[in-house]
mmCIF file of C-alpha atoms in Angstrom:
data_model
loop_
_atom_site.group_PDB
_atom_site.id
_atom_site.type_symbol
_atom_site.label_atom_id
_atom_site.label_comp_id
_atom_site.label_asym_id
_atom_site.label_seq_id
_atom_site.Cartn_x
_atom_site.Cartn_y
_atom_site.Cartn_z
ATOM 1 C CA MET A 1 -33.785 23.949 209.805
ATOM 2 C CA ALA A 2 -36.890 22.677 208.447
ATOM 3 C CA ALA A 3 -38.444 23.822 204.525
ATOM 4 C CA TYR A 4 -40.102 27.476 205.045
ATOM 5 C CA THR A 5 -43.468 26.149 204.161
ATOM 6 C CA GLU A 6 -43.275 24.574 208.151
ATOM 7 C CA THR A 7 -42.580 27.999 209.240
ATOM 8 C CA LEU A 8 -43.971 30.194 207.881
ATOM 9 C CA PRO A 9 -47.975 30.433 206.740
ATOM 10 C CA TRP A 10 -48.146 32.834 204.412
ATOM 11 C CA THR A 11 -47.126 29.871 201.424
ATOM 12 C CA SER A 12 -51.030 29.092 200.301
ATOM 13 C CA SER A 13 -50.474 32.927 199.662
ATOM 14 C CA LEU A 14 -49.026 31.415 196.510
ATOM 15 C CA ILE A 15 -52.074 30.034 195.434
ATOM 16 C CA ARG A 16 -53.652 32.074 192.869
ATOM 17 C CA PRO A 17 -57.067 32.113 193.396
ATOM 18 C CA ALA A 18 -60.215 32.455 189.895
ATOM 19 C CA TYR A 19 -56.755 33.348 188.044
ATOM 20 C CA ASP A 20 -58.343 33.901 185.104
ATOM 21 C CA LEU A 21 -55.619 32.050 182.050
ATOM 22 C CA GLY A 22 -56.934 33.089 178.920
ATOM 23 C CA GLU A 23 -56.991 36.831 179.682
ATOM 24 C CA SER A 24 -53.852 36.966 180.945
ATOM 25 C CA ASP A 25 -51.232 38.307 179.596
ATOM 26 C CA THR A 26 -47.465 38.003 180.625
ATOM 27 C CA THR A 27 -47.594 41.447 182.678
ATOM 28 C CA ALA A 28 -49.901 39.953 184.722
ATOM 29 C CA PHE A 29 -47.970 37.467 185.400
ATOM 30 C CA THR A 30 -45.720 39.263 186.990
ATOM 31 C CA ASP A 31 -48.619 41.197 189.789
ATOM 32 C CA PRO A 32 -48.519 40.329 193.244
ATOM 33 C CA ASP A 33 -51.468 37.055 192.241
ATOM 34 C CA VAL A 34 -48.541 35.116 191.725
ATOM 35 C CA VAL A 35 -46.115 35.719 195.103
ATOM 36 C CA ARG A 36 -49.512 37.026 197.298
ATOM 37 C CA LEU A 37 -47.118 37.929 199.788
ATOM 38 C CA ASN A 38 -49.026 38.341 202.493
ATOM 39 C CA ALA A 39 -46.196 38.434 205.534
ATOM 40 C CA ASP A 40 -44.023 41.456 206.183
ATOM 41 C CA ALA A 41 -41.334 41.309 203.523
ATOM 42 C CA SER A 42 -38.741 41.459 206.546
ATOM 43 C CA THR A 43 -39.593 37.248 206.748
ATOM 44 C CA GLN A 44 -39.265 36.286 203.604
ATOM 45 C CA PRO A 45 -36.552 33.909 202.489
ATOM 46 C CA PRO A 46 -33.261 36.245 200.594
ATOM 47 C CA TRP A 47 -33.715 34.081 197.884
ATOM 48 C CA LEU A 48 -37.447 34.629 196.927
ATOM 49 C CA GLU A 49 -37.476 37.908 195.468
ATOM 50 C CA PRO A 50 -34.306 36.917 192.574
ATOM 51 C CA VAL A 51 -36.166 33.984 192.269
ATOM 52 C CA ARG A 52 -39.154 36.169 191.814
ATOM 53 C CA ARG A 53 -38.068 38.766 189.412
ATOM 54 C CA ALA A 54 -36.119 36.570 186.924
ATOM 55 C CA ILE A 55 -39.736 34.704 186.947
ATOM 56 C CA THR A 56 -40.846 38.177 186.148
ATOM 57 C CA ALA A 57 -38.643 38.486 183.252
ATOM 58 C CA LEU A 58 -38.619 35.201 181.711
ATOM 59 C CA VAL A 59 -42.277 34.724 181.740
ATOM 60 C CA ARG A 60 -41.595 37.917 179.276
ATOM 61 C CA LEU A 61 -39.630 35.358 176.260
ATOM 62 C CA PRO A 62 -42.357 35.082 173.251
ATOM 63 C CA GLN A 63 -42.774 31.887 171.664
ATOM 64 C CA ASN A 64 -39.250 31.176 169.681
ATOM 65 C CA TRP A 65 -37.030 32.339 172.264
ATOM 66 C CA ASP A 66 -34.381 30.479 171.518
ATOM 67 C CA GLY A 67 -34.568 30.838 167.534
ATOM 68 C CA TYR A 68 -34.947 26.668 168.142
ATOM 69 C CA GLY A 69 -38.404 26.553 168.526
ATOM 70 C CA ALA A 70 -39.157 26.933 172.085
ATOM 71 C CA ALA A 71 -42.131 27.465 174.049
ATOM 72 C CA PRO A 72 -43.028 30.520 176.544
ATOM 73 C CA LEU A 73 -42.814 29.708 179.921
ATOM 74 C CA ASP A 74 -46.341 27.555 181.168
ATOM 75 C CA GLU A 75 -47.495 29.806 183.608
ATOM 76 C CA GLN A 76 -49.282 27.120 185.911
ATOM 77 C CA LEU A 77 -46.483 25.406 185.613
ATOM 78 C CA VAL A 78 -44.425 27.729 187.096
ATOM 79 C CA GLN A 79 -46.653 28.754 190.000
ATOM 80 C CA ASP A 80 -46.739 25.120 190.990
ATOM 81 C CA ALA A 81 -42.531 25.191 190.456
ATOM 82 C CA LEU A 82 -42.620 27.567 192.999
ATOM 83 C CA ARG A 83 -44.375 26.513 195.034
ATOM 84 C CA MET A 84 -42.746 23.431 195.220
ATOM 85 C CA LEU A 85 -40.022 24.868 195.567
ATOM 86 C CA LEU A 86 -41.265 27.412 198.959
ATOM 87 C CA GLY A 87 -41.534 23.940 200.041
ATOM 88 C CA LEU A 88 -38.049 22.731 199.609
ATOM 89 C CA MET A 89 -36.172 25.242 200.498
ATOM 90 C CA GLU A 90 -34.714 27.119 204.062
ATOM 91 C CA TYR A 91 -34.727 30.633 205.176
ATOM 92 C CA ASP A 92 -30.591 30.582 203.915
ATOM 93 C CA THR A 93 -30.988 28.699 200.409
ATOM 94 C CA PRO A 94 -28.873 30.648 198.489
ATOM 95 C CA ALA A 95 -31.757 31.631 195.778
ATOM 96 C CA PRO A 96 -31.127 30.071 192.315
ATOM 97 C CA SER A 97 -30.294 30.554 188.428
ATOM 98 C CA VAL A 98 -33.734 30.872 187.394
ATOM 99 C CA VAL A 99 -33.670 28.730 183.479
ATOM 100 C CA PRO A 100 -36.828 27.986 180.878
ATOM 101 C CA LEU A 101 -36.432 24.679 179.009
ATOM 102 C CA GLY A 102 -36.797 24.342 175.610
ATOM 103 C CA ASP A 103 -40.793 22.883 176.294
ATOM 104 C CA GLY A 104 -42.070 25.672 178.360
ATOM 105 C CA GLY A 105 -40.513 24.785 181.697
ATOM 106 C CA ILE A 106 -38.382 25.314 183.916
ATOM 107 C CA GLN A 107 -35.791 24.426 185.611
ATOM 108 C CA PHE A 108 -33.678 25.820 188.584
ATOM 109 C CA GLU A 109 -30.070 25.368 189.352
ATOM 110 C CA TRP A 110 -27.095 25.913 191.870
ATOM 111 C CA HIS A 111 -23.470 25.413 191.043
ATOM 112 C CA ARG A 112 -21.608 26.693 194.348
ATOM 113 C CA HIS A 113 -18.428 24.999 195.431
ATOM 114 C CA GLY A 114 -18.714 22.092 193.028
ATOM 115 C CA LYS A 115 -21.298 20.929 194.064
ATOM 116 C CA ASN A 116 -24.527 21.565 191.341
ATOM 117 C CA LEU A 117 -27.991 20.637 192.281
ATOM 118 C CA GLU A 118 -30.454 20.831 189.345
ATOM 119 C CA ILE A 119 -34.598 20.497 190.121
ATOM 120 C CA GLU A 120 -36.501 20.509 187.153
ATOM 121 C CA PHE A 121 -40.096 21.022 185.800
ATOM 122 C CA PRO A 122 -40.637 19.849 182.384
ATOM 123 C CA ALA A 123 -43.969 20.428 180.294
ATOM 124 C CA GLY A 124 -46.048 16.959 180.982
ATOM 125 C CA GLY A 125 -43.797 15.498 183.228
ATOM 126 C CA SER A 126 -42.280 15.140 187.268
ATOM 127 C CA PRO A 127 -40.508 17.138 188.349
ATOM 128 C CA SER A 128 -37.397 15.738 189.418
ATOM 129 C CA PHE A 129 -33.938 16.617 190.602
ATOM 130 C CA TYR A 130 -30.403 15.730 189.827
ATOM 131 C CA TYR A 131 -26.586 16.605 192.042
ATOM 132 C CA TYR A 132 -23.544 15.784 191.733
ATOM 133 C CA GLU A 133 -20.152 17.043 192.516
ATOM 134 C CA ASP A 134 -16.979 17.866 190.488
ATOM 135 C CA ASP A 135 -14.796 16.609 191.919
ATOM 136 C CA SER A 136 -15.915 13.436 192.576
ATOM 137 C CA ASP A 137 -18.182 10.679 191.270
ATOM 138 C CA ARG A 138 -20.680 11.694 193.584
ATOM 139 C CA GLU A 139 -24.375 11.695 191.882
ATOM 140 C CA SER A 140 -27.296 11.613 192.340
ATOM 141 C CA GLU A 141 -31.053 12.219 190.262
ATOM 142 C CA GLY A 142 -34.452 11.027 191.403
ATOM 143 C CA LEU A 143 -38.487 12.470 191.186
ATOM 144 C CA VAL A 144 -38.643 15.501 193.427
ATOM 145 C CA GLU A 145 -42.165 13.830 194.841
ATOM 146 C CA GLY A 146 -40.863 10.832 196.021
ATOM 147 C CA ASP A 147 -37.400 11.982 197.357
ATOM 148 C CA TYR A 148 -37.955 15.302 199.935
ATOM 149 C CA ASP A 149 -36.083 14.333 202.512
ATOM 150 C CA GLU A 150 -32.504 13.147 199.892
ATOM 151 C CA LEU A 151 -33.415 16.732 197.991
ATOM 152 C CA ARG A 152 -32.991 18.218 201.004
ATOM 153 C CA ALA A 153 -30.099 17.265 202.112
ATOM 154 C CA TYR A 154 -28.861 17.854 198.957
ATOM 155 C CA ILE A 155 -30.616 21.694 198.841
ATOM 156 C CA SER A 156 -28.946 21.893 202.383
ATOM 157 C CA HIS A 157 -25.521 21.333 200.804
ATOM 158 C CA LEU A 158 -25.827 24.258 199.257
ATOM 159 C CA ARG A 159 -24.631 27.023 201.644
ATOM 160 C CA MET B 1 -36.835 18.345 160.275
ATOM 161 C CA PRO B 2 -36.015 14.614 159.461
ATOM 162 C CA ASP B 3 -38.334 11.450 159.800
ATOM 163 C CA ASP B 4 -35.632 9.434 159.760
ATOM 164 C CA HIS B 5 -32.387 10.384 162.229
ATOM 165 C CA PHE B 6 -30.081 8.638 161.005
ATOM 166 C CA ASP B 7 -26.395 8.743 162.205
ATOM 167 C CA ASP B 8 -24.306 9.423 159.125
ATOM 168 C CA PRO B 9 -20.683 7.472 158.730
ATOM 169 C CA SER B 10 -19.861 10.766 156.485
ATOM 170 C CA ILE B 11 -19.437 13.289 159.495
ATOM 171 C CA PRO B 12 -15.887 12.327 161.090
ATOM 172 C CA ASP B 13 -15.950 11.692 164.748
ATOM 173 C CA HIS B 14 -13.375 15.219 164.965
ATOM 174 C CA GLU B 15 -16.267 17.504 163.384
ATOM 175 C CA ARG B 16 -17.255 20.081 165.616
ATOM 176 C CA LEU B 17 -21.133 21.497 166.057
ATOM 177 C CA PHE B 18 -22.066 24.465 166.916
ATOM 178 C CA ARG B 19 -25.244 25.320 169.120
ATOM 179 C CA ARG B 20 -26.174 29.051 170.025
ATOM 180 C CA ILE B 21 -26.803 29.171 173.527
ATOM 181 C CA HIS B 22 -29.226 31.363 174.700
ATOM 182 C CA LEU B 23 -28.488 34.273 177.586
ATOM 183 C CA VAL B 24 -31.245 32.109 179.528
ATOM 184 C CA HIS B 25 -28.852 29.432 179.417
ATOM 185 C CA VAL B 26 -25.928 30.970 181.292
ATOM 186 C CA ALA B 27 -26.487 30.526 184.915
ATOM 187 C CA GLU B 28 -24.342 31.819 187.299
ATOM 188 C CA GLY B 29 -20.991 29.422 188.965
ATOM 189 C CA SER B 30 -18.507 29.912 192.093
ATOM 190 C CA GLU B 31 -15.913 32.842 192.164
ATOM 191 C CA GLY B 32 -18.044 34.812 189.869
ATOM 192 C CA ARG B 33 -17.986 32.479 186.952
ATOM 193 C CA SER B 34 -20.983 31.333 184.639
ATOM 194 C CA ALA B 35 -22.395 28.174 184.126
ATOM 195 C CA LEU B 36 -23.612 27.015 180.345
ATOM 196 C CA SER B 37 -26.925 25.307 181.752
ATOM 197 C CA SER B 38 -27.661 21.481 180.512
ATOM 198 C CA ALA B 39 -31.358 23.208 179.798
ATOM 199 C CA ALA B 40 -28.853 23.911 176.619
ATOM 200 C CA PHE B 41 -28.446 20.288 175.946
ATOM 201 C CA ARG B 42 -31.750 18.995 176.381
ATOM 202 C CA ASP B 43 -33.322 18.551 173.011
ATOM 203 C CA LYS B 44 -34.421 15.612 171.534
ATOM 204 C CA GLU B 45 -33.011 16.933 168.702
ATOM 205 C CA LEU B 46 -30.900 18.891 168.830
ATOM 206 C CA SER B 47 -30.598 21.970 165.960
ATOM 207 C CA VAL B 48 -26.867 22.240 165.910
ATOM 208 C CA ASN B 49 -24.722 24.026 162.472
ATOM 209 C CA LEU B 50 -21.898 21.418 160.608
ATOM 210 C CA GLU B 51 -18.627 23.469 160.967
ATOM 211 C CA SER B 52 -17.115 22.027 157.202
ATOM 212 C CA VAL B 53 -20.334 22.277 155.826
ATOM 213 C CA MET B 54 -20.043 25.950 156.951
ATOM 214 C CA ARG B 55 -16.484 26.351 156.374
ATOM 215 C CA GLN B 56 -17.006 24.431 152.929
ATOM 216 C CA ALA B 57 -18.999 28.404 151.673
ATOM 217 C CA GLY B 58 -16.441 29.637 153.588
ATOM 218 C CA LYS B 59 -18.556 30.676 156.921
ATOM 219 C CA PRO B 60 -17.188 30.969 160.229
ATOM 220 C CA PRO B 61 -17.924 29.611 162.930
ATOM 221 C CA ASP B 62 -19.513 33.200 164.118
ATOM 222 C CA TYR B 63 -22.057 32.772 161.325
ATOM 223 C CA ALA B 64 -24.079 30.400 163.344
ATOM 224 C CA LEU B 65 -24.809 33.736 164.878
ATOM 225 C CA ARG B 66 -26.290 36.607 162.762
ATOM 226 C CA ASN B 67 -29.603 35.970 163.169
ATOM 227 C CA HIS B 68 -29.517 35.515 166.782
ATOM 228 C CA PRO B 69 -26.770 38.665 167.493
ATOM 229 C CA HIS B 70 -27.200 38.383 171.786
ATOM 230 C CA ASP B 71 -26.657 34.419 171.883
ATOM 231 C CA PHE B 72 -23.347 32.831 172.494
ATOM 232 C CA LEU B 73 -21.943 29.819 170.380
ATOM 233 C CA ALA B 74 -21.069 26.780 172.294
ATOM 234 C CA GLY B 75 -19.038 23.451 169.858
ATOM 235 C CA ILE B 76 -19.193 19.448 170.865
ATOM 236 C CA THR B 77 -17.721 16.771 168.753
ATOM 237 C CA ALA B 78 -19.434 14.719 166.710
ATOM 238 C CA GLY B 79 -17.767 11.379 168.603
ATOM 239 C CA VAL B 80 -18.201 13.116 172.282
ATOM 240 C CA CYS B 81 -22.084 13.183 171.355
ATOM 241 C CA ARG B 82 -21.922 9.645 169.258
ATOM 242 C CA ALA B 83 -20.236 8.164 172.258
ATOM 243 C CA ASN B 84 -22.858 9.719 174.637
ATOM 244 C CA GLY B 85 -25.572 8.088 172.898
ATOM 245 C CA GLN B 86 -26.721 10.452 170.008
ATOM 246 C CA ARG B 87 -26.823 10.280 165.908
ATOM 247 C CA VAL B 88 -25.290 13.069 164.805
ATOM 248 C CA GLY B 89 -26.928 13.556 161.021
ATOM 249 C CA PRO B 90 -26.985 16.570 158.668
ATOM 250 C CA ASP B 91 -30.358 18.362 157.967
ATOM 251 C CA PRO B 92 -30.057 21.537 155.537
ATOM 252 C CA LEU B 93 -32.418 24.124 155.798
ATOM 253 C CA PRO B 94 -33.173 26.210 152.417
ATOM 254 C CA ASP B 95 -31.643 29.789 155.248
ATOM 255 C CA GLU B 96 -28.709 27.080 156.652
ATOM 256 C CA PRO B 97 -27.194 24.487 154.383
ATOM 257 C CA ALA B 98 -24.962 22.978 157.473
ATOM 258 C CA HIS B 99 -27.729 22.802 159.982
ATOM 259 C CA GLY B 100 -27.734 19.140 161.372
ATOM 260 C CA TYR B 101 -29.191 17.120 164.158
ATOM 261 C CA VAL B 102 -27.763 15.617 167.632
ATOM 262 C CA PHE B 103 -30.703 12.906 167.718
ATOM 263 C CA GLY B 104 -31.406 10.952 170.783
ATOM 264 C CA ASP B 105 -32.660 10.689 174.782
ATOM 265 C CA LYS B 106 -30.805 12.594 177.187
ATOM 266 C CA PRO B 107 -30.639 12.085 180.500
ATOM 267 C CA LYS B 108 -29.972 14.561 183.091
ATOM 268 C CA ARG B 109 -26.438 12.878 182.551
ATOM 269 C CA ILE B 110 -26.466 12.738 179.270
ATOM 270 C CA ARG B 111 -27.099 16.025 179.443
ATOM 271 C CA ARG B 112 -24.476 16.782 181.821
ATOM 272 C CA ALA B 113 -21.945 15.150 179.738
ATOM 273 C CA LEU B 114 -22.417 17.177 176.595
ATOM 274 C CA ARG B 115 -22.481 20.184 178.617
ATOM 275 C CA ASP B 116 -18.878 19.135 180.139
ATOM 276 C CA ALA B 117 -18.038 18.667 176.816
ATOM 277 C CA ALA B 118 -18.809 21.420 174.575
ATOM 278 C CA SER B 119 -15.951 24.214 174.107
ATOM 279 C CA TRP B 120 -17.024 28.075 174.034
ATOM 280 C CA ILE B 121 -16.391 29.359 170.271
ATOM 281 C CA VAL B 122 -17.961 32.997 170.455
ATOM 282 C CA PRO B 123 -16.339 34.095 172.895
ATOM 283 C CA ALA B 124 -14.092 32.164 172.031
ATOM 284 C CA GLN B 125 -13.797 31.643 176.819
ATOM 285 C CA ALA B 126 -16.360 30.978 179.247
ATOM 286 C CA PRO B 127 -17.455 34.386 180.232
ATOM 287 C CA SER B 128 -17.377 35.157 183.581
ATOM 288 C CA TRP B 129 -20.595 35.943 185.538
ATOM 289 C CA GLU B 130 -20.524 39.486 185.551
ATOM 290 C CA GLU B 131 -19.858 39.798 181.447
ATOM 291 C CA VAL B 132 -22.795 37.608 181.191
ATOM 292 C CA LEU B 133 -25.357 39.805 183.778
ATOM 293 C CA LEU B 134 -24.232 42.432 181.745
ATOM 294 C CA ARG B 135 -25.579 41.352 178.714
ATOM 295 C CA LYS B 136 -28.647 40.302 179.797
ATOM 296 C CA ARG B 137 -29.387 43.323 181.483
ATOM 297 C CA GLU B 138 -28.892 44.797 178.615
ATOM 298 C CA LEU B 139 -32.148 42.278 177.503
ATOM 299 C CA GLY B 140 -34.206 43.019 180.455
ATOM 300 C CA ILE B 141 -34.306 39.271 181.480
ATOM 301 C CA ALA B 142 -31.410 39.484 184.415
ATOM 302 C CA GLY B 143 -34.539 39.077 186.857
ATOM 303 C CA GLU B 144 -32.960 42.244 188.587
ATOM 304 C CA GLU B 145 -35.959 44.644 186.774
ATOM 305 C CA ASP B 146 -39.661 44.682 186.208
ATOM 306 C CA GLY B 147 -39.651 45.375 182.783
ATOM 307 C CA GLY B 148 -37.892 47.308 180.053
ATOM 308 C CA GLY B 149 -35.359 45.972 177.618
ATOM 309 C CA LEU B 150 -35.170 45.135 174.555
ATOM 310 C CA ASP B 151 -36.937 42.290 172.501
ATOM 311 C CA PRO B 152 -35.812 39.132 175.216
ATOM 312 C CA SER B 153 -36.068 36.650 172.337
ATOM 313 C CA GLY B 154 -32.165 37.712 171.539
ATOM 314 C CA SER B 155 -33.679 38.058 167.851
#
C-alpha cells in the first residue's frame, strides 16, 4: 500500500498558512490550524486522531516540564514532523506513542510484538529513525529523508 | 553544571543511579505492557541521584521524587553507564546533594542500552500500560482529551 499522502489530497491542508507564532499560544495550537483536515472524517487514517490528541496534550507542557530543564515542544517542528509522518505512514499503520524530547523535539515510537521503531525529530537536527527487534540482533538506523523506502518497510512491519 | 565531566573512580560500578521518569516518557508496549522510552536517557549530561549519597543522608530512593510526585523512578548502575562510554560523576546541588551526572554522547544504540539496563525503582515493577494511562489521565496528558487535568509538568 502506498503512503497515505499518495492516495489522499488533504495532507497539504496541514500547512498552516500565515500562522503567527508570535501571537499564538498552546491553546491556539490545538485549533484546526494545526491539522485542518478538510476530508470527511471517515477517510482519515485511524492513527491520526490519537496522534493529534497526544500532540494537543503535549504542547501544554511548560518550560522545565521534566524538572531537568526540558524545553516546551517546538510547534513548528511538530507541524513538520506530522507532515512527514503523513508522508510515511499508511492508512492502517498503528498509532504511535508520541513522546516529547527534552530539547523541544518530538519522537514517535512503536513497540509491537518485539518490533520497535523510533522516529525522532530533534530540535535543530535532522529527523532520524531507529528500528530494532527484541529477540534478534537486527537493528537499523538512518536519516528519515535519506532512507524513506527502508523506513516505510519498517513501518509496514508494525501492523 | 560542571565544566569538567570527569569520571569519578570513587563511584563504584555497582553504585545505583536514580533517574526520574516523567509519565510522558513511558510509551505503550505490547500486550498491555508499558515501555520506557529511550527519550528518557537522551541528555548528553543526564542528571541522576547517587544512591550512596542519599543513603548516607538517610534518604530512601523515593526521596528523589519528593518534588515530582507524579514521576516514576528508574535505576541504572554506574558500571553499565561506563560500559556504554559514559562518564559518571558527582554534581551536588544546594537542594540536591546527591545530584550527579552520566555524561557522554548518547546515540540511539546507547540510549537503548541504558534504557534496557534500567530497573524500576518506583514502582518496583514495570507498571502496566493501563496504570500509566490512569496516571496520564490525571494529568491531562493521556492524549484522550483536549484539555483539563492537573499541571502537566507533574510538579
